[in-house]
CSV table of C-alpha atoms in Angstrom, one decimal:
chain,number,residue,atom,x,y,z
A,18,MET,CA,104.9,101.5,24.6
A,19,ALA,CA,105.3,103.0,28.0
A,20,THR,CA,108.8,102.9,29.4
A,21,LYS,CA,109.9,103.1,32.9
A,22,ARG,CA,110.7,106.6,34.1
A,23,ARG,CA,114.2,107.2,35.3
A,24,PRO,CA,114.8,109.2,38.5
A,25,LEU,CA,115.8,112.8,38.1
A,26,HIS,CA,118.8,112.4,40.3
A,27,THR,CA,121.0,109.5,39.3
A,28,GLY,CA,123.9,110.3,41.5
A,29,SER,CA,124.5,109.3,45.0
A,30,LYS,CA,123.7,112.8,46.3
A,31,LEU,CA,120.0,112.9,47.3
A,32,ASN,CA,117.9,115.7,48.6
A,33,PHE,CA,117.3,113.7,51.8
A,34,ARG,CA,119.3,111.3,53.9
A,35,PRO,CA,117.8,107.9,54.5
A,36,GLY,CA,117.7,106.6,58.0
A,37,ASN,CA,120.9,104.8,59.1
A,38,SER,CA,120.6,102.5,62.1
A,39,SER,CA,124.2,102.9,63.0
A,40,GLU,CA,124.0,106.7,63.1
A,41,SER,CA,120.7,106.7,65.0
A,42,SER,CA,122.1,104.4,67.6
A,43,THR,CA,125.0,106.7,68.4
A,44,CYS,CA,122.8,109.8,68.8
A,45,ASP,CA,121.8,110.8,72.3
A,46,PRO,CA,118.0,111.2,72.0
A,47,LYS,CA,116.4,113.7,74.4
A,48,GLY,CA,112.9,112.9,75.4
A,49,LYS,CA,110.4,114.3,77.8
A,50,LYS,CA,110.5,113.3,81.5
A,51,PRO,CA,108.4,110.2,82.3
A,52,LEU,CA,105.0,110.8,83.7
A,53,PRO,CA,103.5,108.9,86.7
A,54,GLU,CA,101.4,105.9,86.2
A,55,PRO,CA,97.6,106.4,85.6
A,56,THR,CA,95.7,107.1,88.9
A,57,THR,CA,93.3,104.3,89.9
A,58,VAL,CA,90.0,104.8,91.8
A,59,ARG,CA,91.6,103.1,94.8
A,60,LYS,CA,94.4,105.6,94.9
A,61,VAL,CA,92.0,108.6,94.5
A,62,LEU,CA,90.0,107.4,97.5
A,63,LEU,CA,93.2,106.9,99.5
A,64,MET,CA,94.4,110.4,98.6
A,65,MET,CA,91.0,111.8,99.7
A,66,ILE,CA,91.3,110.0,103.1
A,67,LEU,CA,94.9,111.2,103.6
A,68,HIS,CA,93.8,114.8,102.7
A,69,VAL,CA,91.1,114.7,105.4
A,70,CYS,CA,93.6,113.3,107.9
A,71,ARG,CA,96.1,116.1,107.1
A,72,LYS,CA,93.4,118.8,107.5
A,73,THR,CA,92.4,117.2,110.8
A,74,LEU,CA,95.8,116.5,112.3
A,75,PHE,CA,97.7,119.5,111.0
A,76,PHE,CA,95.3,122.0,112.2
A,77,ASP,CA,97.1,125.2,113.4
A,78,THR,CA,99.1,123.8,116.3
A,79,ASN,CA,99.6,127.2,118.0
A,80,LEU,CA,95.8,127.7,117.9
A,81,LYS,CA,95.2,124.2,119.2
A,82,VAL,CA,97.6,124.8,122.1
A,83,GLY,CA,95.7,128.0,122.9
A,84,ILE,CA,92.4,126.1,122.8
A,85,TYR,CA,93.8,123.4,125.2
A,86,GLY,CA,94.9,126.1,127.7
A,87,ALA,CA,91.7,128.1,127.5
A,88,SER,CA,89.5,125.0,127.8
A,89,LEU,CA,91.4,123.6,130.8
A,90,PHE,CA,90.8,126.9,132.6
A,91,LEU,CA,87.2,127.9,131.5
A,92,ILE,CA,85.5,124.5,131.2
A,93,SER,CA,87.1,123.1,134.3
A,94,LEU,CA,86.2,126.3,136.2
A,95,VAL,CA,82.5,126.1,135.1
A,96,THR,CA,82.3,122.4,136.0
A,97,ASP,CA,83.7,123.1,139.5
A,98,VAL,CA,80.8,125.4,140.1
A,99,LEU,CA,77.9,124.0,138.1
A,100,PRO,CA,76.7,120.4,138.0
A,101,VAL,CA,77.3,118.6,134.7
A,102,PRO,CA,74.8,115.9,133.5
A,103,LYS,CA,76.2,112.4,133.9
A,104,THR,CA,77.0,110.4,130.8
A,105,TYR,CA,78.8,107.2,129.9
A,106,PHE,CA,82.1,109.0,130.0
A,107,ALA,CA,81.5,110.1,133.6
A,108,ARG,CA,82.0,106.5,134.7
A,109,SER,CA,85.6,105.7,135.5
A,110,ASP,CA,85.1,102.1,134.2
A,111,ASN,CA,84.1,103.1,130.7
A,112,ILE,CA,85.8,101.2,128.0
A,113,PHE,CA,87.7,104.2,126.6
A,114,ASN,CA,89.1,105.1,130.0
A,115,GLN,CA,90.0,101.5,131.0
A,116,TYR,CA,91.6,100.3,127.7
A,117,PHE,CA,92.8,103.5,126.1
A,118,VAL,CA,93.5,106.4,128.5
A,119,LYS,CA,95.0,104.3,131.3
A,120,MET,CA,97.4,102.8,128.6
A,121,GLY,CA,97.5,106.0,126.7
A,122,TRP,CA,101.3,106.3,126.2
A,123,GLY,CA,101.4,102.6,125.1
A,124,TRP,CA,98.9,103.3,122.4
A,125,THR,CA,100.8,106.5,121.3
A,126,LEU,CA,104.1,104.5,121.0
A,127,LEU,CA,102.3,101.7,119.2
A,128,MET,CA,101.4,104.1,116.4
A,129,THR,CA,104.4,106.5,116.4
A,130,PHE,CA,107.3,104.1,116.8
A,131,PRO,CA,106.7,102.1,113.6
A,132,PHE,CA,105.8,105.3,111.7
A,133,VAL,CA,109.1,107.0,112.8
A,134,VAL,CA,111.1,103.9,112.0
A,135,LEU,CA,109.7,103.4,108.5
A,136,THR,CA,109.7,107.1,107.5
A,137,SER,CA,113.2,107.8,108.8
A,138,TYR,CA,114.5,104.5,107.3
A,139,THR,CA,113.2,105.8,103.9
A,140,TYR,CA,114.4,109.4,103.8
A,141,CYS,CA,117.7,108.4,105.5
A,142,CYS,CA,118.3,105.7,102.9
A,143,GLY,CA,118.7,103.0,105.4
A,144,LYS,CA,121.4,104.8,107.5
A,145,LYS,CA,120.8,103.1,110.9
A,146,ASP,CA,122.6,105.7,112.9
A,147,LYS,CA,120.3,108.4,111.6
A,148,VAL,CA,117.2,106.2,112.2
A,149,VAL,CA,118.3,105.7,115.8
A,150,MET,CA,118.6,109.5,116.1
A,151,HIS,CA,115.0,110.0,115.0
A,152,VAL,CA,113.8,107.2,117.2
A,153,SER,CA,115.5,108.8,120.2
A,154,ARG,CA,112.9,111.5,120.2
A,155,LEU,CA,110.4,109.0,121.3
A,156,GLY,CA,112.8,107.9,124.0
A,157,ILE,CA,113.0,111.5,125.3
A,158,ALA,CA,109.2,111.8,125.2
A,159,THR,CA,108.9,108.5,127.1
A,160,PHE,CA,111.2,109.8,129.8
A,161,MET,CA,109.1,113.0,130.0
A,162,TRP,CA,105.9,110.9,130.5
A,163,PHE,CA,107.5,108.6,133.1
A,164,PHE,CA,109.1,111.4,135.1
A,165,TRP,CA,106.1,113.7,135.3
A,166,THR,CA,103.4,111.1,136.0
A,167,ASN,CA,105.5,109.6,138.8
A,168,LEU,CA,106.2,113.1,140.2
A,169,PHE,CA,102.4,113.8,140.2
A,170,GLN,CA,101.8,110.6,142.1
A,171,TYR,CA,104.6,111.4,144.6
A,172,ILE,CA,103.2,114.9,145.3
A,173,GLU,CA,99.7,113.6,145.7
A,174,SER,CA,100.8,110.7,148.0
A,175,ASN,CA,103.2,112.7,150.3
A,176,TYR,CA,101.8,116.2,150.3
A,177,GLY,CA,98.3,116.1,151.7
A,178,ARG,CA,96.4,115.2,154.8
A,179,CYS,CA,94.3,112.3,155.9
A,180,LEU,CA,90.6,113.0,156.7
A,181,SER,CA,90.7,111.5,160.2
A,182,LYS,CA,91.6,112.5,163.7
A,183,ALA,CA,94.6,110.1,163.7
A,184,HIS,CA,97.8,111.2,162.0
A,185,PHE,CA,98.7,109.3,158.9
A,186,PRO,CA,101.7,110.8,157.0
A,187,THR,CA,101.2,109.0,153.7
A,188,LYS,CA,98.3,108.2,151.4
A,189,ALA,CA,98.9,104.5,151.6
A,190,ALA,CA,98.7,104.5,155.4
A,191,CYS,CA,95.5,106.6,155.4
A,192,ILE,CA,93.6,104.5,152.8
A,193,GLY,CA,94.9,101.3,154.4
A,194,LYS,CA,92.9,102.3,157.6
A,195,GLY,CA,89.8,103.1,155.6
A,196,PHE,CA,90.0,106.9,155.6
A,197,MET,CA,90.0,109.4,152.7
A,198,TRP,CA,93.2,111.2,151.6
A,199,ASN,CA,93.0,114.8,150.6
A,200,GLY,CA,96.0,115.8,148.5
A,201,PHE,CA,97.0,117.9,145.5
A,202,ASP,CA,96.1,115.3,142.8
A,203,LEU,CA,97.6,116.7,139.6
A,204,SER,CA,95.8,115.2,136.6
A,205,GLY,CA,97.9,112.6,134.9
A,206,HIS,CA,95.2,112.1,132.3
A,207,ALA,CA,95.2,115.8,131.3
A,208,PHE,CA,99.0,115.6,131.0
A,209,ILE,CA,99.2,112.4,129.0
A,210,LEU,CA,96.3,113.3,126.7
A,211,ILE,CA,97.7,116.7,125.7
A,212,TYR,CA,101.3,115.6,125.5
A,213,SER,CA,100.4,112.5,123.4
A,214,SER,CA,98.4,114.6,121.0
A,215,LEU,CA,101.2,117.1,120.4
A,216,VAL,CA,103.8,114.3,120.0
A,217,LEU,CA,101.5,112.6,117.4
A,218,ILE,CA,101.1,115.8,115.5
A,219,GLU,CA,104.9,116.6,115.4
A,220,GLU,CA,106.0,113.1,114.5
A,221,ALA,CA,103.4,112.8,111.8
A,222,ARG,CA,104.9,115.9,110.0
A,223,ALA,CA,107.3,113.5,108.2
A,224,ILE,CA,104.5,112.6,105.8
A,225,ASN,CA,104.3,116.2,104.5
A,226,GLY,CA,105.7,116.1,100.9
A,227,TRP,CA,105.7,112.2,100.9
A,228,GLU,CA,103.9,111.9,97.6
A,229,ARG,CA,106.3,114.5,96.1
A,230,MET,CA,109.1,112.1,96.8
A,231,SER,CA,107.8,109.7,94.1
A,232,ASP,CA,108.2,112.5,91.6
A,233,LEU,CA,111.7,113.2,92.8
A,234,ILE,CA,112.7,109.6,92.5
A,235,ARG,CA,111.2,109.2,89.0
A,236,ASN,CA,112.8,112.4,87.7
A,237,GLU,CA,116.2,111.6,89.3
A,238,GLY,CA,116.2,108.1,87.8
A,239,TYR,CA,115.4,109.5,84.4
A,240,THR,CA,118.2,112.1,84.8
A,241,ARG,CA,120.8,109.5,85.8
A,242,ASP,CA,119.9,107.2,83.0
A,243,THR,CA,119.5,109.4,80.0
A,244,ALA,CA,119.7,113.2,80.5
A,245,ASP,CA,122.6,115.5,81.3
A,246,GLY,CA,122.8,116.1,85.0
A,247,SER,CA,124.9,119.3,84.8
A,248,LEU,CA,121.8,121.5,85.4
A,249,ASN,CA,120.1,119.0,87.8
A,250,VAL,CA,118.3,120.7,90.7
A,251,ASN,CA,116.7,117.6,92.1
A,252,PRO,CA,117.3,117.3,95.9
A,253,LEU,CA,118.3,113.7,95.3
A,254,ARG,CA,121.3,114.6,93.1
A,255,SER,CA,123.7,114.4,96.1
A,256,LEU,CA,122.8,110.7,96.8
A,257,THR,CA,125.1,108.0,95.7
A,258,GLU,CA,123.9,105.2,93.5
A,259,ARG,CA,123.5,102.8,96.5
A,260,GLU,CA,121.6,105.4,98.5
A,261,PHE,CA,119.3,106.2,95.6
A,262,SER,CA,118.5,102.6,94.9
A,263,ASP,CA,117.8,102.0,98.6
A,264,LEU,CA,115.6,105.1,98.7
A,265,LYS,CA,113.6,103.8,95.7
A,266,ALA,CA,113.2,100.3,97.2
A,267,PHE,CA,112.2,101.5,100.7
A,268,TYR,CA,109.8,104.1,99.4
A,269,GLU,CA,107.9,101.5,97.3
A,270,GLN,CA,108.0,99.0,100.1
A,271,PHE,CA,107.0,101.1,103.1
A,272,THR,CA,104.6,103.7,101.7
A,273,PRO,CA,101.4,101.6,102.1
A,274,TYR,CA,102.3,100.9,105.8
A,275,ILE,CA,103.1,104.6,106.4
A,276,HIS,CA,99.8,105.7,105.0
A,277,SER,CA,97.9,103.2,107.3
A,278,LEU,CA,99.9,104.3,110.3
A,279,PHE,CA,99.2,108.0,109.6
A,280,ILE,CA,95.5,107.3,109.4
A,281,GLY,CA,95.7,105.4,112.7
A,282,MET,CA,97.6,108.3,114.3
A,283,THR,CA,94.9,110.7,113.2
A,284,CYS,CA,92.1,108.6,114.7
A,285,LEU,CA,94.1,108.2,117.9
A,286,CYS,CA,94.6,112.0,118.2
A,287,ILE,CA,90.8,112.5,117.8
A,288,LEU,CA,90.2,110.0,120.5
A,289,TRP,CA,92.6,111.8,122.9
A,290,ASP,CA,90.8,115.1,122.3
A,291,VAL,CA,87.5,113.5,123.1
A,292,MET,CA,88.8,112.0,126.3
A,293,LEU,CA,90.4,115.3,127.2
A,294,VAL,CA,86.9,116.9,127.1
A,295,SER,CA,85.6,114.1,129.3
A,296,THR,CA,88.4,114.7,131.8
A,297,MET,CA,87.6,118.4,131.9
A,298,LEU,CA,84.0,117.7,132.6
A,299,TYR,CA,84.1,114.9,135.1
A,300,TYR,CA,87.5,114.5,136.8
A,301,HIS,CA,89.8,116.6,139.1
A,302,ILE,CA,89.5,120.3,139.9
A,303,MET,CA,90.5,123.2,137.7
A,304,ILE,CA,93.9,123.9,139.2
A,305,GLU,CA,95.0,120.3,139.0
A,306,LYS,CA,94.1,120.0,135.3
A,307,PHE,CA,95.4,123.4,134.3
A,308,VAL,CA,98.8,122.8,135.9
A,309,SER,CA,99.1,119.4,134.3
A,310,GLY,CA,98.2,120.7,130.9
A,311,ALA,CA,100.6,123.6,131.2
A,312,ILE,CA,103.4,121.2,132.0
A,313,ALA,CA,102.5,119.1,128.9
A,314,ILE,CA,102.5,122.1,126.6
A,315,LEU,CA,105.8,123.3,128.1
A,316,MET,CA,107.5,120.0,127.5
A,317,TRP,CA,106.3,120.0,123.9
A,318,PHE,CA,107.5,123.5,123.3
A,319,VAL,CA,110.9,122.9,124.9
A,320,THR,CA,111.6,119.8,122.8
A,321,TYR,CA,109.9,120.2,119.4
A,322,ARG,CA,109.9,124.0,119.1
A,323,TYR,CA,113.3,124.8,120.6
A,324,TRP,CA,115.6,121.9,121.3
A,325,TYR,CA,115.0,119.8,118.1
A,326,ALA,CA,114.9,122.9,115.9
A,327,LEU,CA,118.5,123.9,116.8
A,328,PRO,CA,120.8,123.4,113.9
A,329,LYS,CA,123.4,120.6,114.2
A,330,VAL,CA,122.0,119.5,117.6
A,331,TYR,CA,121.0,115.9,118.3
A,332,PRO,CA,118.3,114.9,117.6
A,333,ASN,CA,116.8,116.6,114.5
A,334,LEU,CA,113.2,117.3,113.6
A,335,PRO,CA,111.0,114.7,111.8
A,336,GLY,CA,111.8,114.7,108.1
A,337,ASP,CA,115.5,115.7,108.4
A,338,GLY,CA,117.4,113.2,106.4
A,339,LEU,CA,119.9,112.9,103.6
A,340,PHE,CA,117.8,115.2,101.3
A,341,LYS,CA,115.0,117.7,101.7
A,342,TYR,CA,111.7,116.7,100.3
A,343,THR,CA,109.3,119.0,102.2
A,344,ASN,CA,109.2,122.7,103.1
A,345,ARG,CA,108.9,122.9,106.9
A,346,GLN,CA,107.7,126.5,106.9
A,347,GLN,CA,104.7,125.4,104.7
A,348,SER,CA,104.0,122.2,106.5
A,349,ARG,CA,104.2,123.6,110.0
A,350,GLU,CA,100.4,124.0,110.0
A,351,ILE,CA,97.4,124.2,107.7
A,352,PRO,CA,96.3,127.8,107.1
A,353,THR,CA,92.8,128.5,108.3
A,354,LYS,CA,92.0,131.3,105.9
A,355,LYS,CA,89.5,130.7,103.1
A,356,LYS,CA,91.0,129.9,99.7
A,357,THR,CA,89.8,131.5,96.6
A,358,SER,CA,88.2,129.5,93.8
A,359,THR,CA,91.1,130.3,91.4
A,360,PRO,CA,94.3,130.1,93.4
A,361,ASN,CA,97.3,131.9,92.1
A,362,VAL,CA,99.9,129.4,90.9
A,363,ALA,CA,103.5,130.5,90.9
A,364,LYS,CA,105.4,130.3,87.6
A,365,GLY,CA,106.7,126.8,87.0
A,366,GLN,CA,104.6,125.3,89.8
A,367,LEU,CA,101.9,122.8,89.2
A,368,PRO,CA,98.3,123.4,90.5
A,369,LYS,CA,97.3,120.8,93.1
A,370,PHE,CA,94.2,119.1,94.2
A,371,MET,CA,94.1,117.6,97.8
A,372,GLY,CA,97.8,118.0,97.9
A,373,MET,CA,98.5,116.1,94.7
A,374,PRO,CA,99.9,117.8,91.6
A,375,LEU,CA,97.6,117.9,88.5
A,376,TYR,CA,99.8,116.5,85.7
A,377,GLY,CA,97.0,116.7,83.2
A,378,LEU,CA,97.0,120.5,83.4
A,379,ARG,CA,100.7,120.6,82.8
A,380,ASN,CA,100.4,118.3,79.8
A,381,GLN,CA,97.6,120.5,78.4
A,382,GLU,CA,99.7,123.6,79.0
A,383,MET,CA,102.7,122.0,77.3
A,384,LYS,CA,100.5,121.1,74.3
A,385,MET,CA,99.2,124.7,74.1
A,386,LYS,CA,102.8,126.1,74.2
A,387,ASP,CA,103.9,123.6,71.5
A,388,GLY,CA,100.9,124.6,69.4
A,389,MET,CA,101.7,128.3,69.8
A,390,LYS,CA,105.3,127.6,68.9
A,391,ASP,CA,104.3,125.7,65.7
A,392,GLU,CA,102.0,128.6,64.8
A,393,LYS,CA,104.8,131.1,65.2
A,394,GLU,CA,107.1,129.0,63.1
A,395,GLU,CA,104.5,128.8,60.3
A,396,GLN,CA,104.0,132.6,60.4
A,397,PHE,CA,107.8,133.1,60.3
A,398,MET,CA,108.1,130.7,57.3
A,399,ASP,CA,105.2,132.5,55.5
A,400,GLU,CA,107.0,135.8,56.0
A,401,ILE,CA,110.3,134.7,54.6
A,402,SER,CA,109.0,132.6,51.8
A,403,PRO,CA,108.1,135.5,49.5
A,404,ALA,CA,111.6,137.0,50.0
A,405,SER,CA,113.3,133.8,49.2
A,406,SER,CA,111.2,133.2,46.1
A,407,SER,CA,112.0,136.8,44.9
A,408,LYS,CA,115.7,136.1,45.3
A,409,VAL,CA,115.4,133.0,43.2
A,410,SER,CA,113.5,134.8,40.5
A,411,VAL,CA,116.1,137.6,40.3
A,412,THR,CA,118.9,135.2,40.0
């Protein structure tokens, strides 16, 4: 009759330790960092549109300024000598001139003001004094627009002559009597179109690295909840708990609106460039357009390239908040050189597609490294196993 087999080890000491819920709860498990949510088709399409907008809006700014200056001189000079075929844009009452160019600065503020408020409110973690500092750049730009356009009108109205035998010292008196006034009519359209485009480009730079901020928030949240922060190099590590929670809430709440405004700013900048070409072809003479455009470029350079770039000088450049989420040297402009099919990726840096990191490649690389590690461990165990068995046989 078969009897029940007794275990070989009857004592309490076993070759293994059974799981203990009390001990496992006291251990500090270390897991991997959380990955982002799966990408949807809608998000992929949005990233494609944003990528095209970045390529369009952040074209090499220095080169674009050179194109503005050369075009104002050459195209305007040619149109002063040779007749240009008339098109719809040659009419001063065309819809783009009446409802966009004549209210150009209003359209520029309509796009840039909410964009600056939402972005600065996010990367400044709701600090209202810093938000006001960033909004003040638009106040300075508005003063530039108001001062120079009114100065152009003053010069044109008071420094010229009336095309009549009678003497009329001002433009209003001359036109009131039915005569023509010949004055130095500096092109307000050329000034406002170039200046608006450059302001749109500079203020939109706050979106560079915006998608990276979601990774910083996710990793910092994981580090604060579970991991040891002694070796934390996240730019958000200096934020307080209140600032970090505000940043996370504002980022999730405002990002869809920021993307929409950025797309609108890109479309508006394209429209300004089209209307600038129309102004070169059909309005004013070369010297009037060239001087106006030079003043617009000079005001942009003095403010965004010199004044705002000074350290610890009010106000700061777009994107300067409580932490650094973008590299200004890399986001200054989009390089125009052709990229190779297999770009060199720095060590520890993720490859990107349309500005978005490819997490799948990182996961695949980690799996390959883990597999190589396991293979090396197996080889090491195979090498030491004969030695250990020989020791046992000798003893």
